[in-house]
Each structure stands twice: as C-alpha cells, then as structure tokens.
C-alpha cells in the first residue's frame, strides 16, 4: 500500500478515486511509520473471527426469539433483520474503516465529519458501552460452570475466579493482536462445531411444517426486537483495529462480508434444528435451551459440549471486545484526544495503557448489578450509531471525491435512504427506553461533556502531555479553515 505523508484540501475533481484497486493509492490518514510496520498485521481469517465475536459469538441467547414470537418469526427475523440493520452497518464500517484505516475507528469518522468535540463524545460513549459489555463475560463464564462447581455461586471463591479469569484473558490481549485473532479462530471452531454435529444428527428428524408455527396474538414484540437487535449489532467495533489490519482496503470489506455470512448461519442452523426436529414447547425456549436440545438429539456428551461451547464463547467475546476497546484509546491518543501515554505500545505492539484501563473498568463493573446498566449500554450505543450515520452522510457530501478503497455502491441519495430504516430503529430503541435508563445514560453523557474541556484545560496547563500523529489527517480542520 502506497503511503501518504501529507494532505491538502482538494476539490472533488482533483482527488483520485478508484474503488476497483485498493493498492493504487493510500487512504486518508494511512500510517507509514516504519516502527509500526514491524508489528505483525492481522490477516483475513483471524479478522473474520474477531468480527464474529464482536457481533455474535454463536447462537447463545437467540432462544428468546422463539420464546417471544415462535419459530416462523424467529427464523424470518434472523433472515430479514440483517438486511435492515446488519448490512447497512457493515457497509458503513467497510467504507469509513478503509477511508480512515487507523485505530480510532468510529471516533475518527465522527471527528472528521462533526469536529473533535463530538468525536470525543463518540469515543467516550462507545468505550464505556464496550467496557460494560465486556464486564459481563467473566461473570457469564462462571455462571455456566456453577452446576459443576457450586462454590462459584458467590463469595470469595467467585471473586477470585473473576479476577483470575480477567487477568488471564487480559494477558492474552497484551501478548499481541495476532495471538488474539488465532485464539478467536480456535474458540470459534469449538463453539460452532457441536451445532454442526447437532444438525447432522437432526437432519432425518426435521419436519419443515414446524418452522411455520406462529401466533401473532401472543407475540412479545419488545423481547423479540431486543433479541434480534442485541444479536446482530456491533459491526462497527472492528473499525478501531483498522490500523492493525494487513491491507485494510481489501481485507476489511471481505472480512465483514464473510463474518456476516458466518454470523447469520450460526443463528439459523441451530434455530432450524431446534424448532424443526423437536415438538414445540415455546415456554422452554430461554437461555441455555440449546443444551437441552443437544441432550435429546445426541445424548449427554453433546449437551456437555454445547454447555462448554457457551462458556468458551464468552472468552472469545471478551478478548475481541478488549482488543477493540484498548486500541480505540490508542487511536484517540494518536489524534490528541487523550494524553500521550495512551499511545504507548508494548513490545508486542499492543496498547498497554489502554488494556490496563479497559481491564480495570471490567473488574470494577463485574461487581455491579447489570439490569439497568446494560440497558444504558444499549442506549449509549444507539446514540453513537446515530452519530456514525450522520458522519457517513456528511463525509459523502463534504468529500464526495475523497479516496475510498471501498465505497458503498450508492450515490449520496442512496446512502441517505440506506440509513433511514436502521436510523428509525435506533430512534425507537431510544424512545421506548425506561426513564431510569435514560437518567443513567444522561449521567454518563454529562461525564463525557465535562471530560473533554477538562482534558483541554490540563493540556493548556501542561499537566498532561498530548501529541497528534502528523500522519493522521484532520479533515474537519481542513474544511473549516477554507
């Protein structure tokens, strides 16, 4: 990939645009530091599984879709919802992630379109949302082990187990992103293989008529939509690793495409098997029901495998989320939004301070009640996604000819239309949120609003050192200075 060391504001007619060959030019802000090039980059297969774990981790948790709406709507939901939500989010990630192949990801997109203040708010909300999300996984992992080890129910042993597990997975992140990527592949195979075996065993027993069952009068639409939304979002999280990807102009779009297919099939196959091979007992379709289905179809050994796969999946989601959160802080520091020490890398190329801060947040939040705070996480996520949609459209309008190694094959009008349905979905999620969730989220937002000017004040007083990477282009400043 050719490197660009500077950027001059140009008219659309003078900016070269060739989306058919991502190797012929350098995207905006493309890093060229020889030191950074010495670190091993992530290739396409590990990246696919990192995206898979950012978004999904397997079919664990989709059982509620059958409980809420029955087999037909559950199956249709995981066929249609990706078209309405996942594909637009993945396409925006592919375009902007290759336009700005650096570790700030969505922070850089919003900052370039709306200015650094809003970019910082995006970074704060997304990082907080990610840490809250990640704090769940060690706890859920131990919950899967409680039937076999009752002492993990609560108390000192559980506390020590949470700390040890968090430390071990954090150490894996510290040792390098390539190691995390290959670990994600291994964990993904372990998590998905029992469902393929379940499908082979169940094939002769499938009755397609069972897939058509639906009773609209008993549909719990809130639970149904929340289940679909929860299991098919976070495609943008991989953008904060764009600076660590090998040939991101080609690798990132392909990886998003393959991960989308993998994710949808990882949901559909277990749903088709579970609803088609056994008589429907809708009330039993709750978290963990796939292990019961495995026991009926294959025996106790398959049930234990599915339970182990559920626990292992939490490990995969933890390391993927930790990577995104920590590299996001590094990317923000390289943009001068956070103190310089956040840009410090370990000898393995990983953001050591970012990992430390993210792990500390996970440990702190592991002892809290998550009922309202997880809902607040979704609320903050929705606000962040609205800002990303706005940034996507605004960058299309302000820089129609800027180099984009991958460009969504739609004009500006088509890009706006593509964002309408997912945008409306986000608004619905925000509007129906309980008042308590709105209050918790508002408090988090206020912290971000105060934090930005406070950091600027600390910089002016020389209390903290800030430094911008000269190779990262500030499109917003370039545009406003004209």
One Martini backbone bead per residue (centre of mass of N, CA, C, O) as a GRO file, in nm:
protein
  482
    1UNK     BB    1   0.093   0.039   0.025
    2UNK     BB    2   0.068   0.348  -0.026
    3UNK     BB    3   0.203   0.650   0.103
    4UNK     BB    4   0.088   0.930   0.305
    5UNK     BB    5   0.215   1.242   0.459
    6UNK     BB    6  -0.004   1.430   0.325
    7UNK     BB    7  -0.266   1.698   0.312
    8UNK     BB    8  -0.482   1.851   0.070
    9UNK     BB    9  -0.720   2.048  -0.005
   10UNK     BB   10  -0.969   1.936  -0.239
   11UNK     BB   11  -1.129   1.888  -0.507
   12UNK     BB   12  -1.313   1.642  -0.636
   13UNK     BB   13  -1.156   1.647  -0.924
   14UNK     BB   14  -0.853   1.601  -0.772
   15UNK     BB   15  -0.949   1.330  -0.652
   16UNK     BB   16  -0.865   1.017  -0.650
   17UNK     BB   17  -1.081   0.748  -0.787
   18UNK     BB   18  -1.046   0.381  -0.701
   19UNK     BB   19  -1.233   0.101  -0.606
   20UNK     BB   20  -1.080  -0.143  -0.775
   21UNK     BB   21  -0.785  -0.042  -0.640
   22UNK     BB   22  -0.644  -0.042  -0.323
   23UNK     BB   23  -0.319  -0.021  -0.417
   24UNK     BB   24  -0.301   0.276  -0.574
   25UNK     BB   25  -0.364   0.399  -0.286
   26UNK     BB   26  -0.401   0.611  -0.008
   27UNK     BB   27  -0.561   0.651   0.258
   28UNK     BB   28  -0.675   0.839   0.489
   29UNK     BB   29  -0.435   0.828   0.738
   30UNK     BB   30  -0.207   0.651   0.654
   31UNK     BB   31   0.028   0.462   0.787
   32UNK     BB   32   0.421   0.489   0.781
   33UNK     BB   33   0.562   0.367   1.012
   34UNK     BB   34   0.821   0.155   1.053
   35UNK     BB   35   0.757   0.058   1.340
   36UNK     BB   36   0.462  -0.037   1.282
   37UNK     BB   37   0.545  -0.239   1.047
   38UNK     BB   38   0.680  -0.454   1.249
   39UNK     BB   39   0.411  -0.537   1.314
   40UNK     BB   40   0.181  -0.767   1.312
   41UNK     BB   41  -0.070  -0.838   1.103
   42UNK     BB   42  -0.403  -0.885   1.027
   43UNK     BB   43  -0.574  -1.121   0.880
   44UNK     BB   44  -0.864  -1.246   0.750
   45UNK     BB   45  -0.939  -1.484   0.939
   46UNK     BB   46  -0.906  -1.353   1.220
   47UNK     BB   47  -1.097  -1.115   1.152
   48UNK     BB   48  -1.357  -1.272   1.121
   49UNK     BB   49  -1.358  -1.377   1.424
   50UNK     BB   50  -1.354  -1.102   1.558
   51UNK     BB   51  -1.622  -1.009   1.443
   52UNK     BB   52  -1.793  -1.243   1.541
   53UNK     BB   53  -1.736  -1.170   1.851
   54UNK     BB   54  -1.844  -0.881   1.845
   55UNK     BB   55  -2.142  -0.977   1.756
   56UNK     BB   56  -2.176  -1.287   1.870
   57UNK     BB   57  -2.053  -1.619   1.942
   58UNK     BB   58  -2.329  -1.737   1.870
   59UNK     BB   59  -2.657  -1.879   1.964
   60UNK     BB   60  -2.639  -1.751   2.240
   61UNK     BB   61  -2.968  -1.598   2.302
   62UNK     BB   62  -3.189  -1.676   2.066
   63UNK     BB   63  -3.420  -1.824   2.219
   64UNK     BB   64  -3.610  -1.574   2.277
   65UNK     BB   65  -3.735  -1.555   1.991
   66UNK     BB   66  -3.920  -1.804   2.028
   67UNK     BB   67  -4.058  -1.723   2.290
   68UNK     BB   68  -4.180  -1.448   2.166
   69UNK     BB   69  -4.271  -1.564   1.837
   70UNK     BB   70  -4.169  -1.814   1.726
   71UNK     BB   71  -4.036  -1.979   1.460
   72UNK     BB   72  -4.101  -1.802   1.214
   73UNK     BB   73  -4.008  -1.520   1.324
   74UNK     BB   74  -3.725  -1.607   1.403
   75UNK     BB   75  -3.625  -1.685   1.124
   76UNK     BB   76  -3.702  -1.423   0.975
   77UNK     BB   77  -3.540  -1.230   1.152
   78UNK     BB   78  -3.249  -1.368   1.071
   79UNK     BB   79  -3.303  -1.274   0.764
   80UNK     BB   80  -3.403  -0.962   0.771
   81UNK     BB   81  -3.243  -0.790   0.980
   82UNK     BB   82  -2.970  -0.783   0.827
   83UNK     BB   83  -3.084  -0.598   0.597
   84UNK     BB   84  -3.166  -0.353   0.787
   85UNK     BB   85  -2.892  -0.351   0.978
   86UNK     BB   86  -2.618  -0.506   0.928
   87UNK     BB   87  -2.546  -0.420   0.639
   88UNK     BB   88  -2.532  -0.113   0.675
   89UNK     BB   89  -2.317  -0.120   0.903
   90UNK     BB   90  -2.101  -0.278   0.741
   91UNK     BB   91  -2.075  -0.080   0.503
   92UNK     BB   92  -1.985   0.166   0.665
   93UNK     BB   93  -1.737   0.030   0.786
   94UNK     BB   94  -1.594  -0.029   0.517
   95UNK     BB   95  -1.569   0.261   0.415
   96UNK     BB   96  -1.452   0.415   0.673
   97UNK     BB   97  -1.228   0.205   0.750
   98UNK     BB   98  -1.071   0.259   0.469
   99UNK     BB   99  -1.051   0.570   0.479
  100UNK     BB  100  -0.968   0.514   0.805
  101UNK     BB  101  -0.681   0.322   0.880
  102UNK     BB  102  -0.739   0.344   1.208
  103UNK     BB  103  -0.779   0.312   1.568
  104UNK     BB  104  -1.029   0.510   1.607
  105UNK     BB  105  -1.244   0.490   1.402
  106UNK     BB  106  -1.544   0.624   1.479
  107UNK     BB  107  -1.403   0.870   1.599
  108UNK     BB  108  -1.287   0.975   1.329
  109UNK     BB  109  -1.543   1.007   1.173
  110UNK     BB  110  -1.682   1.216   1.357
  111UNK     BB  111  -1.449   1.419   1.371
  112UNK     BB  112  -1.435   1.474   1.057
  113UNK     BB  113  -1.744   1.572   1.041
  114UNK     BB  114  -1.798   1.735   1.349
  115UNK     BB  115  -1.557   1.712   1.534
  116UNK     BB  116  -1.374   1.657   1.827
  117UNK     BB  117  -1.595   1.675   2.035
  118UNK     BB  118  -1.778   1.449   1.909
  119UNK     BB  119  -1.559   1.237   1.895
  120UNK     BB  120  -1.521   1.211   2.199
  121UNK     BB  121  -1.810   1.130   2.271
  122UNK     BB  122  -1.802   0.874   2.107
  123UNK     BB  123  -1.565   0.740   2.256
  124UNK     BB  124  -1.688   0.735   2.539
  125UNK     BB  125  -1.951   0.576   2.481
  126UNK     BB  126  -1.818   0.328   2.346
  127UNK     BB  127  -1.623   0.247   2.570
  128UNK     BB  128  -1.830   0.214   2.795
  129UNK     BB  129  -2.002   0.006   2.650
  130UNK     BB  130  -1.775  -0.208   2.617
  131UNK     BB  131  -1.704  -0.249   2.919
  132UNK     BB  132  -1.978  -0.336   3.013
  133UNK     BB  133  -1.997  -0.577   2.825
  134UNK     BB  134  -1.727  -0.721   2.925
  135UNK     BB  135  -1.814  -0.766   3.230
  136UNK     BB  136  -2.004  -1.015   3.169
  137UNK     BB  137  -1.825  -1.263   3.075
  138UNK     BB  138  -1.696  -1.377   3.336
  139UNK     BB  139  -1.969  -1.422   3.475
  140UNK     BB  140  -2.097  -1.612   3.262
  141UNK     BB  141  -1.880  -1.827   3.269
  142UNK     BB  142  -1.932  -1.907   3.569
  143UNK     BB  143  -2.233  -1.980   3.536
  144UNK     BB  144  -2.174  -2.239   3.361
  145UNK     BB  145  -2.005  -2.377   3.615
  146UNK     BB  146  -2.196  -2.408   3.867
  147UNK     BB  147  -2.309  -2.701   3.843
  148UNK     BB  148  -2.010  -2.823   3.885
  149UNK     BB  149  -1.932  -2.548   4.074
  150UNK     BB  150  -2.089  -2.424   4.345
  151UNK     BB  151  -1.868  -2.216   4.463
  152UNK     BB  152  -1.936  -2.000   4.217
  153UNK     BB  153  -2.188  -1.849   4.312
  154UNK     BB  154  -2.024  -1.710   4.561
  155UNK     BB  155  -1.795  -1.512   4.699
  156UNK     BB  156  -1.459  -1.547   4.717
  157UNK     BB  157  -1.418  -1.751   4.487
  158UNK     BB  158  -1.559  -1.586   4.270
  159UNK     BB  159  -1.381  -1.337   4.286
  160UNK     BB  160  -1.117  -1.480   4.211
  161UNK     BB  161  -1.214  -1.596   3.938
  162UNK     BB  162  -1.261  -1.326   3.800
  163UNK     BB  163  -0.972  -1.220   3.825
  164UNK     BB  164  -0.823  -1.452   3.685
  165UNK     BB  165  -0.973  -1.446   3.415
  166UNK     BB  166  -0.916  -1.152   3.344
  167UNK     BB  167  -0.608  -1.176   3.350
  168UNK     BB  168  -0.569  -1.396   3.132
  169UNK     BB  169  -0.717  -1.243   2.897
  170UNK     BB  170  -0.545  -0.986   2.914
  171UNK     BB  171  -0.273  -1.121   2.854
  172UNK     BB  172  -0.351  -1.209   2.570
  173UNK     BB  173  -0.379  -0.920   2.463
  174UNK     BB  174  -0.087  -0.827   2.528
  175UNK     BB  175   0.064  -1.045   2.330
  176UNK     BB  176  -0.135  -0.996   2.080
  177UNK     BB  177  -0.346  -0.976   1.807
  178UNK     BB  178  -0.272  -1.238   1.660
  179UNK     BB  179  -0.330  -1.423   1.898
  180UNK     BB  180  -0.624  -1.342   1.929
  181UNK     BB  181  -0.714  -1.429   1.646
  182UNK     BB  182  -0.638  -1.736   1.673
  183UNK     BB  183  -0.806  -1.782   1.926
  184UNK     BB  184  -1.078  -1.717   1.790
  185UNK     BB  185  -1.075  -1.955   1.600
  186UNK     BB  186  -1.068  -2.181   1.808
  187UNK     BB  187  -1.322  -2.093   1.966
  188UNK     BB  188  -1.514  -2.104   1.721
  189UNK     BB  189  -1.495  -2.406   1.662
  190UNK     BB  190  -1.587  -2.502   1.944
  191UNK     BB  191  -1.869  -2.347   1.934
  192UNK     BB  192  -1.986  -2.463   1.638
  193UNK     BB  193  -1.954  -2.775   1.602
  194UNK     BB  194  -2.199  -2.892   1.770
  195UNK     BB  195  -2.415  -2.775   1.564
  196UNK     BB  196  -2.334  -2.943   1.322
  197UNK     BB  197  -2.381  -3.216   1.455
  198UNK     BB  198  -2.675  -3.164   1.525
  199UNK     BB  199  -2.767  -3.134   1.229
  200UNK     BB  200  -2.698  -3.421   1.135
  201UNK     BB  201  -2.873  -3.574   1.342
  202UNK     BB  202  -3.152  -3.409   1.272
  203UNK     BB  203  -3.224  -3.433   0.968
  204UNK     BB  204  -3.428  -3.687   0.970
  205UNK     BB  205  -3.629  -3.515   1.188
  206UNK     BB  206  -3.730  -3.305   1.007
  207UNK     BB  207  -4.016  -3.060   1.016
  208UNK     BB  208  -4.111  -2.793   0.831
  209UNK     BB  209  -4.392  -2.724   0.965
  210UNK     BB  210  -4.263  -2.614   1.236
  211UNK     BB  211  -4.160  -2.334   1.109
  212UNK     BB  212  -4.476  -2.208   1.074
  213UNK     BB  213  -4.519  -2.120   1.357
  214UNK     BB  214  -4.784  -1.883   1.464
  215UNK     BB  215  -4.888  -1.620   1.717
  216UNK     BB  216  -4.974  -1.293   1.713
  217UNK     BB  217  -5.124  -1.267   1.998
  218UNK     BB  218  -4.832  -1.375   2.158
  219UNK     BB  219  -4.639  -1.152   2.087
  220UNK     BB  220  -4.321  -1.029   2.202
  221UNK     BB  221  -4.192  -0.753   2.066
  222UNK     BB  222  -3.973  -0.652   2.256
  223UNK     BB  223  -3.811  -0.915   2.288
  224UNK     BB  224  -3.772  -0.973   1.989
  225UNK     BB  225  -3.618  -0.709   1.906
  226UNK     BB  226  -3.395  -0.721   2.121
  227UNK     BB  227  -3.273  -0.990   2.026
  228UNK     BB  228  -3.198  -0.904   1.742
  229UNK     BB  229  -3.029  -0.655   1.811
  230UNK     BB  230  -2.819  -0.785   2.004
  231UNK     BB  231  -2.725  -1.017   1.775
  232UNK     BB  232  -2.679  -0.770   1.520
  233UNK     BB  233  -2.442  -0.596   1.636
  234UNK     BB  234  -2.120  -0.435   1.629
  235UNK     BB  235  -1.970  -0.391   1.342
  236UNK     BB  236  -1.790  -0.126   1.419
  237UNK     BB  237  -1.568  -0.233   1.623
  238UNK     BB  238  -1.337  -0.311   1.412
  239UNK     BB  239  -1.235  -0.016   1.340
  240UNK     BB  240  -1.021   0.004   1.590
  241UNK     BB  241  -0.826  -0.213   1.403
  242UNK     BB  242  -0.737  -0.098   1.119
  243UNK     BB  243  -0.424  -0.041   1.183
  244UNK     BB  244  -0.379  -0.382   1.213
  245UNK     BB  245  -0.434  -0.436   0.911
  246UNK     BB  246  -0.392  -0.616   0.632
  247UNK     BB  247  -0.485  -0.453   0.385
  248UNK     BB  248  -0.768  -0.289   0.446
  249UNK     BB  249  -0.899  -0.225   0.166
  250UNK     BB  250  -0.961  -0.551   0.141
  251UNK     BB  251  -0.991  -0.704   0.415
  252UNK     BB  252  -1.232  -0.566   0.560
  253UNK     BB  253  -1.470  -0.618   0.362
  254UNK     BB  254  -1.436  -0.926   0.346
  255UNK     BB  255  -1.464  -0.988   0.649
  256UNK     BB  256  -1.750  -0.874   0.683
  257UNK     BB  257  -1.884  -1.066   0.484
  258UNK     BB  258  -1.803  -1.339   0.614
  259UNK     BB  259  -1.913  -1.273   0.901
  260UNK     BB  260  -2.208  -1.241   0.820
  261UNK     BB  261  -2.251  -1.528   0.725
  262UNK     BB  262  -2.159  -1.674   0.982
  263UNK     BB  263  -2.366  -1.545   1.174
  264UNK     BB  264  -2.633  -1.626   1.039
  265UNK     BB  265  -2.575  -1.938   1.041
  266UNK     BB  266  -2.529  -1.957   1.356
  267UNK     BB  267  -2.845  -1.911   1.391
  268UNK     BB  268  -3.015  -2.083   1.184
  269UNK     BB  269  -2.932  -2.376   1.234
  270UNK     BB  270  -3.025  -2.406   1.531
  271UNK     BB  271  -3.318  -2.315   1.479
  272UNK     BB  272  -3.395  -2.533   1.270
  273UNK     BB  273  -3.333  -2.772   1.451
  274UNK     BB  274  -3.496  -2.708   1.716
  275UNK     BB  275  -3.783  -2.659   1.560
  276UNK     BB  276  -3.777  -2.923   1.353
  277UNK     BB  277  -3.703  -3.187   1.553
  278UNK     BB  278  -3.905  -3.069   1.769
  279UNK     BB  279  -4.142  -3.013   1.966
  280UNK     BB  280  -4.319  -2.744   2.068
  281UNK     BB  281  -4.190  -2.544   2.361
  282UNK     BB  282  -4.192  -2.218   2.408
  283UNK     BB  283  -4.123  -2.180   2.719
  284UNK     BB  284  -3.827  -2.327   2.691
  285UNK     BB  285  -3.719  -2.077   2.522
  286UNK     BB  286  -3.426  -2.021   2.675
  287UNK     BB  287  -3.153  -1.983   2.820
  288UNK     BB  288  -2.990  -2.298   2.740
  289UNK     BB  289  -3.174  -2.486   2.548
  290UNK     BB  290  -2.964  -2.617   2.355
  291UNK     BB  291  -2.866  -2.834   2.556
  292UNK     BB  292  -3.133  -2.991   2.560
  293UNK     BB  293  -3.142  -3.055   2.262
  294UNK     BB  294  -2.873  -3.210   2.258
  295UNK     BB  295  -2.962  -3.436   2.450
  296UNK     BB  296  -3.196  -3.548   2.276
  297UNK     BB  297  -3.025  -3.596   2.008
  298UNK     BB  298  -2.714  -3.698   2.139
  299UNK     BB  299  -2.677  -3.649   2.441
  300UNK     BB  300  -2.475  -3.575   2.703
  301UNK     BB  301  -2.214  -3.506   2.544
  302UNK     BB  302  -2.350  -3.274   2.376
  303UNK     BB  303  -2.442  -3.101   2.610
  304UNK     BB  304  -2.159  -3.042   2.727
  305UNK     BB  305  -2.050  -2.908   2.472
  306UNK     BB  306  -2.250  -2.672   2.462
  307UNK     BB  307  -2.177  -2.561   2.740
  308UNK     BB  308  -1.878  -2.516   2.675
  309UNK     BB  309  -1.928  -2.330   2.431
  310UNK     BB  310  -2.062  -2.105   2.594
  311UNK     BB  311  -1.815  -2.039   2.767
  312UNK     BB  312  -1.609  -1.992   2.537
  313UNK     BB  313  -1.757  -1.758   2.400
  314UNK     BB  314  -1.699  -1.551   2.626
  315UNK     BB  315  -1.395  -1.542   2.573
  316UNK     BB  316  -1.407  -1.438   2.283
  317UNK     BB  317  -1.563  -1.173   2.346
  318UNK     BB  318  -1.356  -1.053   2.536
  319UNK     BB  319  -1.100  -1.031   2.351
  320UNK     BB  320  -1.235  -0.863   2.130
  321UNK     BB  321  -1.332  -0.622   2.303
  322UNK     BB  322  -1.059  -0.548   2.429
  323UNK     BB  323  -0.922  -0.472   2.167
  324UNK     BB  324  -1.108  -0.240   2.079
  325UNK     BB  325  -1.093  -0.062   2.333
  326UNK     BB  326  -0.778  -0.021   2.347
  327UNK     BB  327  -0.730   0.083   2.051
  328UNK     BB  328  -0.910   0.328   2.077
  329UNK     BB  329  -0.734   0.482   2.281
  330UNK     BB  330  -0.489   0.497   2.099
  331UNK     BB  331  -0.629   0.654   1.866
  332UNK     BB  332  -0.704   0.903   2.039
  333UNK     BB  333  -0.410   0.978   2.113
  334UNK     BB  334  -0.318   1.018   1.809
  335UNK     BB  335  -0.545   1.266   1.801
  336UNK     BB  336  -0.529   1.430   2.091
  337UNK     BB  337  -0.769   1.332   2.305
  338UNK     BB  338  -0.542   1.193   2.466
  339UNK     BB  339  -0.298   1.114   2.635
  340UNK     BB  340   0.007   0.996   2.533
  341UNK     BB  341   0.021   0.725   2.707
  342UNK     BB  342  -0.202   0.574   2.530
  343UNK     BB  343   0.016   0.524   2.281
  344UNK     BB  344   0.150   0.304   2.420
  345UNK     BB  345   0.357   0.027   2.348
  346UNK     BB  346   0.437  -0.276   2.344
  347UNK     BB  347   0.648  -0.526   2.227
  348UNK     BB  348   0.369  -0.643   2.079
  349UNK     BB  349   0.187  -0.374   1.989
  350UNK     BB  350   0.022  -0.307   2.239
  351UNK     BB  351  -0.204  -0.123   2.444
  352UNK     BB  352  -0.122  -0.110   2.763
  353UNK     BB  353  -0.299   0.121   2.885
  354UNK     BB  354  -0.567   0.042   2.754
  355UNK     BB  355  -0.582  -0.237   2.885
  356UNK     BB  356  -0.573  -0.145   3.179
  357UNK     BB  357  -0.828   0.031   3.175
  358UNK     BB  358  -1.027  -0.183   3.069
  359UNK     BB  359  -0.978  -0.394   3.294
  360UNK     BB  360  -1.058  -0.211   3.530
  361UNK     BB  361  -1.351  -0.170   3.439
  362UNK     BB  362  -1.432  -0.466   3.449
  363UNK     BB  363  -1.377  -0.518   3.750
  364UNK     BB  364  -1.562  -0.297   3.863
  365UNK     BB  365  -1.836  -0.401   3.705
  366UNK     BB  366  -1.858  -0.704   3.811
  367UNK     BB  367  -2.017  -0.604   4.096
  368UNK     BB  368  -2.262  -0.522   3.944
  369UNK     BB  369  -2.569  -0.434   3.842
  370UNK     BB  370  -2.711  -0.496   3.500
  371UNK     BB  371  -3.001  -0.421   3.426
  372UNK     BB  372  -2.970  -0.103   3.374
  373UNK     BB  373  -2.675  -0.077   3.255
  374UNK     BB  374  -2.724  -0.240   2.995
  375UNK     BB  375  -2.942  -0.057   2.886
  376UNK     BB  376  -2.754   0.189   2.878
  377UNK     BB  377  -2.563   0.072   2.671
  378UNK     BB  378  -2.771   0.069   2.439
  379UNK     BB  379  -2.827   0.370   2.444
  380UNK     BB  380  -2.537   0.464   2.375
  381UNK     BB  381  -2.513   0.307   2.114
  382UNK     BB  382  -2.738   0.451   1.958
  383UNK     BB  383  -2.615   0.730   1.961
  384UNK     BB  384  -2.353   0.651   1.816
  385UNK     BB  385  -2.490   0.550   1.551
  386UNK     BB  386  -2.616   0.817   1.466
  387UNK     BB  387  -2.343   0.962   1.435
  388UNK     BB  388  -2.240   0.773   1.210
  389UNK     BB  389  -2.455   0.833   0.998
  390UNK     BB  390  -2.397   1.133   0.982
  391UNK     BB  391  -2.098   1.106   0.901
  392UNK     BB  392  -2.136   0.947   0.641
  393UNK     BB  393  -2.305   1.162   0.491
  394UNK     BB  394  -2.120   1.413   0.531
  395UNK     BB  395  -1.870   1.293   0.385
  396UNK     BB  396  -2.013   1.262   0.114
  397UNK     BB  397  -2.071   1.568   0.079
  398UNK     BB  398  -1.780   1.701   0.144
  399UNK     BB  399  -1.624   1.413   0.015
  400UNK     BB  400  -1.690   1.270  -0.279
  401UNK     BB  401  -1.362   1.230  -0.384
  402UNK     BB  402  -1.248   1.067  -0.179
  403UNK     BB  403  -1.059   0.819  -0.081
  404UNK     BB  404  -1.205   0.481  -0.137
  405UNK     BB  405  -1.138   0.157  -0.134
  406UNK     BB  406  -1.434   0.147  -0.023
  407UNK     BB  407  -1.764   0.172  -0.179
  408UNK     BB  408  -2.073   0.227  -0.160
  409UNK     BB  409  -2.302   0.151  -0.429
  410UNK     BB  410  -2.390   0.468  -0.369
  411UNK     BB  411  -2.521   0.747  -0.355
  412UNK     BB  412  -2.615   0.993  -0.155
  413UNK     BB  413  -2.915   0.922  -0.164
  414UNK     BB  414  -2.879   0.618  -0.110
  415UNK     BB  415  -2.737   0.653   0.165
  416UNK     BB  416  -2.976   0.780   0.307
  417UNK     BB  417  -3.179   0.551   0.263
  418UNK     BB  418  -3.010   0.328   0.408
  419UNK     BB  419  -3.041   0.492   0.699
  420UNK     BB  420  -3.342   0.502   0.774
  421UNK     BB  421  -3.425   0.234   0.908
  422UNK     BB  422  -3.198   0.214   1.124
  423UNK     BB  423  -3.262   0.494   1.242
  424UNK     BB  424  -3.550   0.429   1.339
  425UNK     BB  425  -3.469   0.200   1.526
  426UNK     BB  426  -3.302   0.373   1.720
  427UNK     BB  427  -3.530   0.561   1.807
  428UNK     BB  428  -3.711   0.345   1.930
  429UNK     BB  429  -3.511   0.249   2.148
  430UNK     BB  430  -3.495   0.528   2.289
  431UNK     BB  431  -3.803   0.579   2.348
  432UNK     BB  432  -3.860   0.291   2.510
  433UNK     BB  433  -3.696   0.370   2.732
  434UNK     BB  434  -3.654   0.396   3.042
  435UNK     BB  435  -3.609   0.650   3.262
  436UNK     BB  436  -3.370   0.525   3.414
  437UNK     BB  437  -3.194   0.485   3.165
  438UNK     BB  438  -3.185   0.779   3.079
  439UNK     BB  439  -3.046   0.881   3.338
  440UNK     BB  440  -2.786   0.712   3.325
  441UNK     BB  441  -2.704   0.809   3.042
  442UNK     BB  442  -2.695   1.112   3.103
  443UNK     BB  443  -2.466   1.092   3.310
  444UNK     BB  444  -2.255   0.982   3.110
  445UNK     BB  445  -2.265   1.220   2.914
  446UNK     BB  446  -2.178   1.442   3.114
  447UNK     BB  447  -1.897   1.333   3.160
  448UNK     BB  448  -1.802   1.382   2.866
  449UNK     BB  449  -1.859   1.690   2.858
  450UNK     BB  450  -1.646   1.747   3.090
  451UNK     BB  451  -1.385   1.598   2.999
  452UNK     BB  452  -1.292   1.756   2.750
  453UNK     BB  453  -1.227   2.040   2.880
  454UNK     BB  454  -1.042   1.923   3.099
  455UNK     BB  455  -0.820   1.819   2.907
  456UNK     BB  456  -0.760   2.092   2.777
  457UNK     BB  457  -0.671   2.229   3.038
  458UNK     BB  458  -0.437   2.032   3.103
  459UNK     BB  459  -0.279   2.106   2.848
  460UNK     BB  460  -0.241   2.413   2.898
  461UNK     BB  461  -0.098   2.342   3.192
  462UNK     BB  462   0.093   2.087   3.157
  463UNK     BB  463  -0.016   1.817   3.306
  464UNK     BB  464  -0.047   1.698   3.016
  465UNK     BB  465   0.043   1.499   2.742
  466UNK     BB  466   0.013   1.578   2.398
  467UNK     BB  467  -0.024   1.396   2.073
  468UNK     BB  468   0.000   1.414   1.723
  469UNK     BB  469  -0.033   1.244   1.436
  470UNK     BB  470   0.086   1.360   1.132
  471UNK     BB  471  -0.052   1.121   0.949
  472UNK     BB  472  -0.318   1.231   1.053
  473UNK     BB  473  -0.609   1.351   0.922
  474UNK     BB  474  -0.790   1.670   0.945
  475UNK     BB  475  -1.074   1.738   0.787
  476UNK     BB  476  -1.225   1.947   0.957
  477UNK     BB  477  -0.998   2.161   0.965
  478UNK     BB  478  -0.965   2.190   0.659
  479UNK     BB  479  -1.256   2.287   0.601
  480UNK     BB  480  -1.279   2.532   0.814
  481UNK     BB  481  -1.019   2.691   0.683
  482UNK     BB  482  -1.160   2.776   0.396
   0.00000   0.00000   0.00000
